[in-house]
XYZ file of C-alpha atoms in Angstrom:
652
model
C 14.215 44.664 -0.577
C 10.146 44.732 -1.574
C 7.794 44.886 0.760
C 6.125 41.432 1.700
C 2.745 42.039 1.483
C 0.752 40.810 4.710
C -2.589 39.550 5.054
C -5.436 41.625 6.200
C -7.096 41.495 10.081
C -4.728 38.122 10.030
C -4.240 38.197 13.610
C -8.167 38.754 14.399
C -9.588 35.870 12.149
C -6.551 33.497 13.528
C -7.350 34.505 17.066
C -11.030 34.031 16.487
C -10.582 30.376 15.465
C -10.255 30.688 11.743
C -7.105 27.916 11.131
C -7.846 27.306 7.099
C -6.360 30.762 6.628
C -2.505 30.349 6.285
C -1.985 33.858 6.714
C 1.451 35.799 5.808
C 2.420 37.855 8.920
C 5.845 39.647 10.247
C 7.721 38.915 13.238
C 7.910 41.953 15.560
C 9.418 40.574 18.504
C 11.131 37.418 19.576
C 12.007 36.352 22.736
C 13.553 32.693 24.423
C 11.860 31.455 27.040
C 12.517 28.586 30.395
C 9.423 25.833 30.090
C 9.405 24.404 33.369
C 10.376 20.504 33.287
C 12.380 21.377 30.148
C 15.570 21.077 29.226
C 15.547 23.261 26.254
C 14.084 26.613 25.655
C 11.123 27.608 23.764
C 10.248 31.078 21.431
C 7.414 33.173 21.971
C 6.871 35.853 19.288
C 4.595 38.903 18.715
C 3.177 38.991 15.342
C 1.657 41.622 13.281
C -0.583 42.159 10.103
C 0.727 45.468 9.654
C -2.192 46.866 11.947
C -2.954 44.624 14.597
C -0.985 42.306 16.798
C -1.085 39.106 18.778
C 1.000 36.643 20.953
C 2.531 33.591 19.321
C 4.380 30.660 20.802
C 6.703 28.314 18.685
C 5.914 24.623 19.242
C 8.980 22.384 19.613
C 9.461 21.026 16.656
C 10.081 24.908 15.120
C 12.659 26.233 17.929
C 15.230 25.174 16.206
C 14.557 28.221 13.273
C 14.149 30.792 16.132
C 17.580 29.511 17.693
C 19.247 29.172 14.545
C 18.338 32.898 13.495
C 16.481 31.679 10.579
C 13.046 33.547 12.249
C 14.178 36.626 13.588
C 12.476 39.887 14.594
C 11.257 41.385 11.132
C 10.965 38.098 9.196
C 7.895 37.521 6.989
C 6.783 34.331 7.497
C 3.474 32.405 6.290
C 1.333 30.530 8.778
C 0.203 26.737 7.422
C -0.694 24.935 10.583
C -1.948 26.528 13.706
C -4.028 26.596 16.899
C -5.165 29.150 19.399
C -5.035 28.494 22.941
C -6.255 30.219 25.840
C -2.957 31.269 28.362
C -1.991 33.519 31.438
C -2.762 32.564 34.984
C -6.787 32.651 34.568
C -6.654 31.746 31.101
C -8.103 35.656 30.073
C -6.064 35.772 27.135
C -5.235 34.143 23.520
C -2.475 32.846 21.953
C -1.091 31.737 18.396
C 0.780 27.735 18.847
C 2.770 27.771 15.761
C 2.835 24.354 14.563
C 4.133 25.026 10.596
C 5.001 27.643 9.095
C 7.298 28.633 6.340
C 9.811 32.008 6.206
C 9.103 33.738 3.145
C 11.634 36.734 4.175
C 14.113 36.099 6.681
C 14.396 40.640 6.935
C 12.330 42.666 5.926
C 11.673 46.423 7.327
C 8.813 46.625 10.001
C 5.303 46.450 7.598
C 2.730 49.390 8.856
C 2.607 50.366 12.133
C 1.307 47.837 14.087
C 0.234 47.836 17.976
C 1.691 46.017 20.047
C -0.284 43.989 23.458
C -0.715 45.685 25.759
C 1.208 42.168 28.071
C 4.246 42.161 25.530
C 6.928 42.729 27.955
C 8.809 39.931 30.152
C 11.461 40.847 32.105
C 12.331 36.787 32.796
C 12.882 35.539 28.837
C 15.820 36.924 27.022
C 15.396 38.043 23.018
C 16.220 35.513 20.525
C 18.499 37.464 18.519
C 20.338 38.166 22.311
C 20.489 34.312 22.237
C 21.987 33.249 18.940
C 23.609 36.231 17.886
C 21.412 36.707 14.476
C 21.782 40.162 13.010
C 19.372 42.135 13.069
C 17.300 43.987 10.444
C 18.441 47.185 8.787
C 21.615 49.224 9.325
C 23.217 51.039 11.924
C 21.072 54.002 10.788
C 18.258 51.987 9.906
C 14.227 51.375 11.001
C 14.429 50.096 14.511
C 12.139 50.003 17.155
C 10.892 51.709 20.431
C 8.350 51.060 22.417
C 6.597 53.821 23.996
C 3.808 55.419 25.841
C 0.626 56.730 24.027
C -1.313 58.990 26.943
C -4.476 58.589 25.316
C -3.537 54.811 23.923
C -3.995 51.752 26.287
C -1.853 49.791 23.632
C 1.688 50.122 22.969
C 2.643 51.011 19.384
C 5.784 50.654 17.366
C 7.382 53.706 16.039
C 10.546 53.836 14.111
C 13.591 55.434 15.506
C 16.356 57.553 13.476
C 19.114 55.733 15.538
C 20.450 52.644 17.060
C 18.889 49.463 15.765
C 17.932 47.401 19.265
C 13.959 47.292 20.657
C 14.330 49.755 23.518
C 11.096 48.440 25.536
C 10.169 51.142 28.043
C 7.071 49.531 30.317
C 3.913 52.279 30.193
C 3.281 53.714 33.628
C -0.342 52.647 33.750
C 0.525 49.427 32.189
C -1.297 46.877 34.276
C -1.383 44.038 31.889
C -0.651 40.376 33.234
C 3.070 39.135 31.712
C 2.660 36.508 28.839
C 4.690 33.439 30.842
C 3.744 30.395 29.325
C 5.862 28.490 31.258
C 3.717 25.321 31.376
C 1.026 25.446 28.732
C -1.984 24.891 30.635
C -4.678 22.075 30.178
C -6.568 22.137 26.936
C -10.044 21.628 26.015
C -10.402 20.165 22.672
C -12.920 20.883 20.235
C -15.796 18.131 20.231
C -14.139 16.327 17.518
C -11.084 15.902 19.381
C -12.695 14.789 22.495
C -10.625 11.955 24.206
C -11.633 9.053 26.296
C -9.311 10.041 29.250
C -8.051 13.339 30.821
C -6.296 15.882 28.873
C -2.668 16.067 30.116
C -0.644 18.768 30.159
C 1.003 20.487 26.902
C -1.971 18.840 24.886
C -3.418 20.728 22.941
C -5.520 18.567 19.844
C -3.217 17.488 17.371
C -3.744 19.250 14.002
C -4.544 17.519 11.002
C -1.461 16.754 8.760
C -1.056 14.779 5.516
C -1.077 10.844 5.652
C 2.076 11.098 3.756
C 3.699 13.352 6.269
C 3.331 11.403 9.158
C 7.114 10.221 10.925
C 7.854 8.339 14.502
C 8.830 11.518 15.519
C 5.946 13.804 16.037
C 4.389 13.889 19.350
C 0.877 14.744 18.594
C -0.316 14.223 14.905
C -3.846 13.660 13.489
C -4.876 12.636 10.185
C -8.251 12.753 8.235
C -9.220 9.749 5.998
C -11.493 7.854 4.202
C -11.598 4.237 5.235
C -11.009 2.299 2.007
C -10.751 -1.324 3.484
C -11.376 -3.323 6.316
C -10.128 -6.708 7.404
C -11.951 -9.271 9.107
C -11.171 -10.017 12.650
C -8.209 -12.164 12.905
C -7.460 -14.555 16.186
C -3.947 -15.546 16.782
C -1.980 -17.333 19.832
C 1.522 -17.123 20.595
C 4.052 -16.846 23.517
C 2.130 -14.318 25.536
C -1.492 -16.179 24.611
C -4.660 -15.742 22.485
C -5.373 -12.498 20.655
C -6.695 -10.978 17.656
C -6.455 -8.061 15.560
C -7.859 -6.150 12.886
C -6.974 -3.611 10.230
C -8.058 -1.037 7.778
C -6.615 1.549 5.368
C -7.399 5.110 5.235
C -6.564 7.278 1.828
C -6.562 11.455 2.411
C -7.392 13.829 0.109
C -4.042 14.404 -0.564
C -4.108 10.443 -1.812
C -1.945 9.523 0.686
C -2.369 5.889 2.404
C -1.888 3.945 5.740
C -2.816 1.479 6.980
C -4.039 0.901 11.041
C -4.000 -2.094 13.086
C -6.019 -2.298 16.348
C -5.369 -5.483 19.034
C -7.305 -7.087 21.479
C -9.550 -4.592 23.427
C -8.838 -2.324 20.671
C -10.696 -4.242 18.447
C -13.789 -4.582 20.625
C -13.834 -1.002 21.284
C -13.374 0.067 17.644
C -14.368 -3.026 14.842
C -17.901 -1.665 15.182
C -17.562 1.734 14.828
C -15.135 1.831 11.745
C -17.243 1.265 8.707
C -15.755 1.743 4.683
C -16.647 4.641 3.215
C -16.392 6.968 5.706
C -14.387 9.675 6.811
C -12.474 9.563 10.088
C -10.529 11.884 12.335
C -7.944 9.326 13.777
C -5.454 10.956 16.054
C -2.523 9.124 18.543
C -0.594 6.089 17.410
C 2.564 4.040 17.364
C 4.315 4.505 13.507
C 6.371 1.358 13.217
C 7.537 0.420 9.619
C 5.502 -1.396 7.485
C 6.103 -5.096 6.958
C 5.684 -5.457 2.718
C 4.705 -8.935 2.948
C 1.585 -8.316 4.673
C 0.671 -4.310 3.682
C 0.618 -3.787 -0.082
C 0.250 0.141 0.356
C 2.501 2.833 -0.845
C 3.628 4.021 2.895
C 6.753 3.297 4.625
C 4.785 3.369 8.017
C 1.763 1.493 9.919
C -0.379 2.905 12.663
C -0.709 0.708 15.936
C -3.284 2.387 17.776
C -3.187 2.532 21.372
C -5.042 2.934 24.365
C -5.074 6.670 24.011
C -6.081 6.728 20.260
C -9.366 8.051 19.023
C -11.012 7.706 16.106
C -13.795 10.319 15.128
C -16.474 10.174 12.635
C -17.104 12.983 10.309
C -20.360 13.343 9.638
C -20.036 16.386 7.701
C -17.432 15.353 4.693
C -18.250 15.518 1.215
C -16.508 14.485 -1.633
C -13.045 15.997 -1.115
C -11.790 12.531 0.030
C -12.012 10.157 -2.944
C -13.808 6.520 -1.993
C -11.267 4.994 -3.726
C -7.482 5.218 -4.919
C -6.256 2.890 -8.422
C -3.263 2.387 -10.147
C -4.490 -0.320 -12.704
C -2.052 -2.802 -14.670
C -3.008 -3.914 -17.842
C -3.162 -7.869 -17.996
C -0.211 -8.049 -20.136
C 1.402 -6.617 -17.386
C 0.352 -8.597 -14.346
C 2.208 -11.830 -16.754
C 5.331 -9.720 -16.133
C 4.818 -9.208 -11.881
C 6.720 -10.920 -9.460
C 4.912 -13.471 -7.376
C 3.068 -12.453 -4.577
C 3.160 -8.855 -6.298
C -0.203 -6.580 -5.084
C -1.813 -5.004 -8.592
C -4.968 -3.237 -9.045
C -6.723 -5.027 -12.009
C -9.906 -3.950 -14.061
C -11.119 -5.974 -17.187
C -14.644 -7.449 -18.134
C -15.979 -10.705 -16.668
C -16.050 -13.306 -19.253
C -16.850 -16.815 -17.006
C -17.695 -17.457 -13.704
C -17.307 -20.610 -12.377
C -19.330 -22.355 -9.326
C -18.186 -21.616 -5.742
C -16.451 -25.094 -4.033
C -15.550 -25.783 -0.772
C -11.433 -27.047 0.429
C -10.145 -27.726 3.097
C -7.103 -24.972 4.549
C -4.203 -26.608 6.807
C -5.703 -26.180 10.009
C -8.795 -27.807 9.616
C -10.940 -25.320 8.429
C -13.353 -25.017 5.171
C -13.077 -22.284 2.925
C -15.477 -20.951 -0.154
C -13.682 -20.746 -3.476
C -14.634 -19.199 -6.967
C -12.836 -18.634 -10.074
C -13.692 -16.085 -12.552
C -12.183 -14.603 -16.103
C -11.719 -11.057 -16.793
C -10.421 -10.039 -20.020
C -8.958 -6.473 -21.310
C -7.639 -4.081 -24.455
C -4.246 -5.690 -24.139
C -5.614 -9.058 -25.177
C -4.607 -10.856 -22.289
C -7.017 -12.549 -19.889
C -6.672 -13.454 -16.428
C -7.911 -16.182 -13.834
C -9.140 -14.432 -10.787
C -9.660 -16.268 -7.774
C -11.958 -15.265 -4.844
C -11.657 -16.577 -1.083
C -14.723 -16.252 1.588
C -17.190 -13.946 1.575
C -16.283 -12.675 -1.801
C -17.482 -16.122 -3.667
C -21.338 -15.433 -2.151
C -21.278 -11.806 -2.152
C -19.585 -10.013 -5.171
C -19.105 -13.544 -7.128
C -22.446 -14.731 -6.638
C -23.787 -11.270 -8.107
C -21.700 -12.001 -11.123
C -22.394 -15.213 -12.204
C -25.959 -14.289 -12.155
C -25.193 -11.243 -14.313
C -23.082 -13.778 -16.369
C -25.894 -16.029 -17.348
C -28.208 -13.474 -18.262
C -25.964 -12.118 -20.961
C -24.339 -9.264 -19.202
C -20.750 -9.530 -18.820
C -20.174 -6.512 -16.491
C -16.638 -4.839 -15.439
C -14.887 -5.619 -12.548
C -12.331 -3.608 -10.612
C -10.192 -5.204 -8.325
C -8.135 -3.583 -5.640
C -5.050 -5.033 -3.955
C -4.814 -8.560 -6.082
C -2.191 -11.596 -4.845
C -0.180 -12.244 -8.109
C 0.281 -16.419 -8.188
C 2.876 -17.458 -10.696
C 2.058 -21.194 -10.372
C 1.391 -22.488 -13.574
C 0.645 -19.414 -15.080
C -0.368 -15.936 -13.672
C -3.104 -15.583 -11.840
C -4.633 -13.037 -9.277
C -6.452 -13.742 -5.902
C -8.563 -12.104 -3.069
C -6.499 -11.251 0.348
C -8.194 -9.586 3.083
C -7.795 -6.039 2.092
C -9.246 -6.878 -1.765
C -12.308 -4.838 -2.830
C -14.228 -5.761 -5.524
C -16.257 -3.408 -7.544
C -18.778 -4.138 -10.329
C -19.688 -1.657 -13.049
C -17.514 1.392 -11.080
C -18.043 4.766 -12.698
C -14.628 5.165 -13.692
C -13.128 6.083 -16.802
C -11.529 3.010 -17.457
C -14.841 1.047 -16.764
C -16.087 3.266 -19.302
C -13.516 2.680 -22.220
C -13.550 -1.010 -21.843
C -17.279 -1.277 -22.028
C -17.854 0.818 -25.051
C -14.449 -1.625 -26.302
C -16.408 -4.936 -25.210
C -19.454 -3.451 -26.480
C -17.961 -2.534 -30.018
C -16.231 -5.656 -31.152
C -14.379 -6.676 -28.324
C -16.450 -9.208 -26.959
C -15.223 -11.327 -30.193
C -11.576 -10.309 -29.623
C -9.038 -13.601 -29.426
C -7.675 -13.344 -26.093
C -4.627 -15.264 -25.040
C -4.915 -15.939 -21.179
C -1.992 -15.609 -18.801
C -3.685 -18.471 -16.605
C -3.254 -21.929 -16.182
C -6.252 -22.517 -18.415
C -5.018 -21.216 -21.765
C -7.500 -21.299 -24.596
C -6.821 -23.721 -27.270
C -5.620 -20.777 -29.455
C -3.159 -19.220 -27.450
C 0.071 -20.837 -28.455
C -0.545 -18.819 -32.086
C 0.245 -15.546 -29.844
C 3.147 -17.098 -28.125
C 6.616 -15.725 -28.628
C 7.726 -18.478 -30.755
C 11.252 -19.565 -30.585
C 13.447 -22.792 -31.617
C 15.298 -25.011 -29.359
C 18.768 -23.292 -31.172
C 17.650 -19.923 -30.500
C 17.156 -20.368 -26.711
C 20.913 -21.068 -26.298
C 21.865 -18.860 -28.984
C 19.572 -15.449 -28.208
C 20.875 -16.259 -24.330
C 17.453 -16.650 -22.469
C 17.121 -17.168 -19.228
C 19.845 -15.377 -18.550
C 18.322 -12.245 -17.034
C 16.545 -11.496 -13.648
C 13.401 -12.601 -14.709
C 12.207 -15.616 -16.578
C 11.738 -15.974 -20.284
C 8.658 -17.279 -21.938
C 8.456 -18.640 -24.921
C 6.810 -21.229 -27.047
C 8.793 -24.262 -28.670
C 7.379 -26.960 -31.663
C 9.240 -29.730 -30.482
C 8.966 -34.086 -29.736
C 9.899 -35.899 -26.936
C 12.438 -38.197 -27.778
C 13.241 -39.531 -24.125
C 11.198 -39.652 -20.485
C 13.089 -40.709 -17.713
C 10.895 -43.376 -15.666
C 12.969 -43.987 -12.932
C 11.491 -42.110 -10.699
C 8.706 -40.396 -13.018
C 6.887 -39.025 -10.198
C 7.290 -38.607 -6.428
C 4.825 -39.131 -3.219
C 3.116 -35.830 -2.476
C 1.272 -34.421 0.694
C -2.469 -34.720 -0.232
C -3.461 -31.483 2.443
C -4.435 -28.167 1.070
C -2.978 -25.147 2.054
C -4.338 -22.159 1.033
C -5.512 -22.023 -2.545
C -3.852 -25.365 -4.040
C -2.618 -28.960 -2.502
C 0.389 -28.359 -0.442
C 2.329 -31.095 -2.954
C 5.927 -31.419 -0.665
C 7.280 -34.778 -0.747
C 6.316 -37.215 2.010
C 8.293 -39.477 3.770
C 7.016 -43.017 5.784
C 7.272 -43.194 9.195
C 7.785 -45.782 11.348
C 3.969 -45.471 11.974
C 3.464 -46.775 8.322
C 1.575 -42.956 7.784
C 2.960 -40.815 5.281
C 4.676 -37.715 6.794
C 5.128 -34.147 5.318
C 7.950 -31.576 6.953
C 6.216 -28.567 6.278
C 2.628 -29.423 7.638
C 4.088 -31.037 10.462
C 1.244 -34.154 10.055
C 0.805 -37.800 9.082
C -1.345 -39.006 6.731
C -2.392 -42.697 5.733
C -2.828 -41.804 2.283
C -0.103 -40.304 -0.054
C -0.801 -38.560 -3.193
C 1.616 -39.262 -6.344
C 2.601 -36.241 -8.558
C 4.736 -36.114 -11.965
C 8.653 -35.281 -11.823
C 9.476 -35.956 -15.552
C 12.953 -35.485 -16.729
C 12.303 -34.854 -21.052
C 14.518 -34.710 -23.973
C 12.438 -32.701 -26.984
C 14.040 -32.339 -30.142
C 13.070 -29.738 -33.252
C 14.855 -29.770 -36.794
C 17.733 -26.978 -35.146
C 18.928 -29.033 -32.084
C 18.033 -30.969 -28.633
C 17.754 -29.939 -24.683
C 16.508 -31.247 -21.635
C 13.312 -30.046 -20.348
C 11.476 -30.491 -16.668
C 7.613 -31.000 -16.834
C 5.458 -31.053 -13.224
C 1.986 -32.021 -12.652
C 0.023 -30.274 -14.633
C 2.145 -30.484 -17.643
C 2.843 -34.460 -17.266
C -0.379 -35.286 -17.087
C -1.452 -33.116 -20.430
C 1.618 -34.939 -21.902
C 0.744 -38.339 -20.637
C -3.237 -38.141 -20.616
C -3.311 -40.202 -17.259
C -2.317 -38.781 -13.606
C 0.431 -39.771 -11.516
C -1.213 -42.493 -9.453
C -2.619 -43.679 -12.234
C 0.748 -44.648 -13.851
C 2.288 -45.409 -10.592
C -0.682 -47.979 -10.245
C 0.288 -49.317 -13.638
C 3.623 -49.889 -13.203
C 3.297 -51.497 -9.742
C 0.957 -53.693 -11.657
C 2.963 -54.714 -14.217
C 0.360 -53.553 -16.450
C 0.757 -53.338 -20.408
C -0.468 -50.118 -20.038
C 2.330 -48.383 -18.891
C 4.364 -49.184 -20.913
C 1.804 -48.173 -24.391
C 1.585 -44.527 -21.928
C 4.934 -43.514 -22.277
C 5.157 -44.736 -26.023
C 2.542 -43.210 -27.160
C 3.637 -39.770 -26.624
C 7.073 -39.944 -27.775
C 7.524 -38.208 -31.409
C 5.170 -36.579 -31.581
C 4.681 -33.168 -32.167
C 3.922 -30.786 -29.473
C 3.734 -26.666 -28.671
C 5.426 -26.775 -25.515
C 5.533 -23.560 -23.344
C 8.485 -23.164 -21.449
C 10.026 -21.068 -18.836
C 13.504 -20.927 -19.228
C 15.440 -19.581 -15.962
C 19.251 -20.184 -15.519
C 19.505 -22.051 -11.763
C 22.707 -22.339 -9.723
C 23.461 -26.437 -9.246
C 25.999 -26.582 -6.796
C 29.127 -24.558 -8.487
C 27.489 -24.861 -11.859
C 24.473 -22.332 -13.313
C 22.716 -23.861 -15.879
C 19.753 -23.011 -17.748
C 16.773 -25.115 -16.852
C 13.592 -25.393 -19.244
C 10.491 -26.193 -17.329
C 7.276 -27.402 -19.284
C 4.626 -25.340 -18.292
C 1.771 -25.970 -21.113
C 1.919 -28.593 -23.705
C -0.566 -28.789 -26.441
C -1.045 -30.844 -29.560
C -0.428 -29.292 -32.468
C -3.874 -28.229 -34.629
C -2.342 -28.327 -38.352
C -5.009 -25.753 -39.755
C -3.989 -23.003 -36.448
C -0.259 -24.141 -37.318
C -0.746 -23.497 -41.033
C -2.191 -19.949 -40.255
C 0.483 -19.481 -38.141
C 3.518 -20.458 -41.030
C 1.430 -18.123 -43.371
C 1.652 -15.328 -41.618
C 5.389 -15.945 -40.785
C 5.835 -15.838 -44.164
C 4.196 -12.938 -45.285
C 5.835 -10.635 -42.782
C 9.304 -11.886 -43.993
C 8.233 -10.897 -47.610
C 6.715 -7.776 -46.777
């Protein structure tokens, strides 16, 4: 076979430190050796560039090739991750710790004539090809080699022999050389950037920097190099075992990989201060455990849990090889199709900003909320909502920009799909928000906003639809739902319907609702009174002496093709109905006229209702349920517009 070609003074520049080289070498010997403590045996190995040579040892994780005959004396193999360590009794020599590598030629003829240590002989370890019964290189009359004396050489040298093809090692009379026995790797003193908190055990040597995306449970040692893309606050918690809290943030590689780490407790005080975005990090030690998707939107199936022996080292000297960022933007259009509680990366141009508020969360406490618009190309727009910090920090900055004309672009990274009432997206902990980001996609919507598509008609995917946006609906008639079989897929269909209500049932029209807010919106479960006389909600686990009323309304709508049933909520009832729940409830307790002209006046007249239509399982029977999730009047000069150009497309 060719020649492998090897790399020059290799074995030099490795042993003088240089581990960025991932140099091509040749296995010259091979031999198994006892680790004390161990159960299994490890491989040292004497490699060559064709001119000089150099211990090697295998680390654990690569036996298996050496034991396997895979790597075998002559093999050509290529270098990619690797340390040098200092061995022997007084630590007076070097040695190659192999922790990659991949065999480019498992034979190959012995490259140049390369000179052996002068400490390459061990009468205790046993050759690897003597252990696992690998043939060796050549034929029976082939290249093999000898090992002899060179009177005027301290250094052993390889010569080829005519016969026999087995390393016949004869020991040099004025050989005086210590034996290579690494038979407990001895303590290690890491480079400064690898300098621990506690003291360096034994067989640990710094972990070497590998890929975020190549990180397993299984390694021992592993280190990984990372930008810090997002930090969480600190969280406090109590459980069975007490108090705590705990913090996270997510590093992204230059290979783009992503993880995400989690520090508790002390960990937090010892490292919440010194981990800062934006930065590049050396974090080494860990617990992988799998990720938990409900809480870690990134694209890994592992989580670091750092531990008491975990470091985390700044790098003061990174550039820009690590990107500050990592986005996979979906188009508006798109986020109407994601499931709820889906994490997107979003970029579009602010269009509104509304004032920060204050609510009230489930456990007592007040949070800052702000709502904002961003529109894009696809002619969607979106409601996002910010929690915290974000509503005075990023949101204030915008609704100044707002109302002085400039309607800048917004990135957003790791967005909460909501799909109530609408899509909409929302701040979590990890979220960034970025304003005017030199990115290329910043850079084609503005010159779009710039150049006529500030005027654009935008239909939103939000709760608050424009007036307009029914005239981009997918229209459909209450025939064609049952005949075109919506519903009937995974995910809901959307359409729009012209249709009257020709029936409301009003017994019950609404329900009593828990008036406490959880989270982003009213918590809204139905309450129950206790013997107390308070009202009582399940899932907040608290009384109340007020209840809050919301609308259950059970339709019939009607077009010219046919009639269905229909389910409108809050939001849609009261549109419908122009009055809230309590409101009518309070009118009907009453005995007041005015319920009565409430319900009339809506019924026949002509509506563009948008409904989801989902088939539900009811009991043994799945049915297809319509729910009303935006009505709107009907404008007759948008409606006209809208026949006209029905018509036109059927002509043309």
């Amino acid at each position: 076979m060719a020649r492998a070609k090897l790399t020059p003074n290799a074995v030099a520049a490795a042993m003088a430190g240089d581990t960025n080289l991932k140099p091509v070498v040749q296995v010259v010997d091979l031999r198994s050796i006892a680790v004390t403590g161990g159960s299994r045996l490890r491989f040292r190995a004497i490699i060559s560039d064709g001119v000089a040579t150099g211990h090697a040892l295998f680390a654990s994780q690569l036996c298996d090739l050496a034991r396997s005959g895979v790597v075998r004396r002559g093999s050509v193999v290529q270098l990619l991750d690797y340390i040098v360590n200092d061995v022997g009794s007084n630590r007076n020599r070097k040695a190659i710790v192999i922790l990659n590598m991949e065999v480019l030629a498992a034979e190959c003829e012995i490259i140049g004539n390369p000179a052996l240590p002068p400490d390459s002989g061990d009468s205790n370890s046993m050759r690897a090809d003597q252990f696992n019964g690998a043939p060796q290189n050549g034929s029976m009359a082939g290249s093999a080699l000898n090992k002899v004396a060179r009177p005027s050489d301290n250094a052993q040298v390889i010569q080829r022999s005519m016969a026999g093809n087995s390393l016949n090692m004869v020991p040099r009379p004025s050989d005086n050389a210590q034996v290579f026995q690494p038979t407990v790797q001895p303590p290690y003193r890491p480079a400064p950037k690898y300098r621990n908190h506690g003291t360096i055990m034994k067989n640990d040597a710094p972990a070497s920097i590998i890929p975020i995306s190549a990180l397993n449970p299984y390694q021992g040692r592993w280190a990984i190099k990372g930008r810090v893309t997002a930090k969480g606050e600190i969280r406090r918690y109590h459980n069975a075992k007490g108090d705590g809290k705990v913090f996270s943030f997510d590093l992204l590689d230059s290979d783009g990989g992503e993880i995400r780490a989690t520090c508790f407790n002390t960990l937090v005080d010892r490292f919440y201060e010194v981990v800062e975005v934006g930065k590049v990090y050396v974090v080494s030690r860990g617990n992988l455990k799998p990720t938990k998707k409900d809480y870690n939107h990134l694209n890994n199936e592992w989580e670091i849990f750092l531990e008491f022996q975990s470091t985390i080292e700044l790098c003061l000297d990174e550039n820009s090889s690590i990107p500050a960022q990592r986005f996979s933007f979906s188009s508006i259009d798109k986020i109407e199709d994601s499931e709820n509680n889906a994490i997107v990366d979003v970029i579009g141009v602010v269009t509104s900003v509304n004032p920060s508020t204050t609510i009230q969360r489930k456990n007592g406490m007040e949070a800052q909320k702000r709502t904002i618009t961003l529109k894009d190309m696809s002619g969607r727009s979106v409601e996002l909502t910010m929690w915290g910090d974000f509503c005075n920090r990023e949101g204030l900055q915008l609704q100044e920009m707002v109302e002085c004309g400039a309607f800048p672009v917004l990135a957003v990274k790791a967005g909460k799909v909501n799909d109530y009432s609408g899509k909409s997206v929302g701040t979590i902990s990890s979220s960034q928000l970025l304003i005017n980001p030199d990115l290329a996609e910043a850079h084609s919507l503005r010159q779009w906003f710039d150049c006529g598509g500030r005027d654009a008609s935008t239909q939103s995917i939000s709760r608050d639809f424009t007036p307009s946006a029914s005239r981009n609906e997918i229209r459909k008639t209450i025939a064609q739902i049952k005949d075109d079989g919506l519903g009937m897929g995974d995910k809901p269909d959307w359409v729009t319907v012209k249709a009257a209500v020709t029936f409301i049932k009003t017994d019950p029209f609404c329900y009593t609702a828990c008036p406490n807010v959880v989270g982003d919106r009213q918590c809204g479960k139905k309450v129950t009174k206790s013997d107390s006389g308070n009202w009582l909600c399940d899932k907040c686990n608290q009384e109340f002496p007020e209840c809050d009323y919301r609308y259950l309304l059970q339709l019939n709508i009607q077009d010219h093709t046919g009639t269905t049933s229909a389910t409108a909520f809050q939001e849609a009832g009261q549109e419908l109905l122009g009055c809230s729940a309590r409101e009518l409830n309070m009118f009907k307790e009453n005995e007041d006229p005015r319920y009565t002209a409430v319900l009339i006046h809506c019924l026949y007249q002509n509506y563009l209702l948008r409904l989801k239509v989902k088939e539900e399982q009811y009991g043994d029977e799945r049915r297809v349920k319509n729910t009303v999730a935006k009505v709107e009047r009907v404008d007759p000069l948008a409606e006209s517009k809208f026949l006209l150009d029905s018509i036109s497309r059927f002509i043309v």
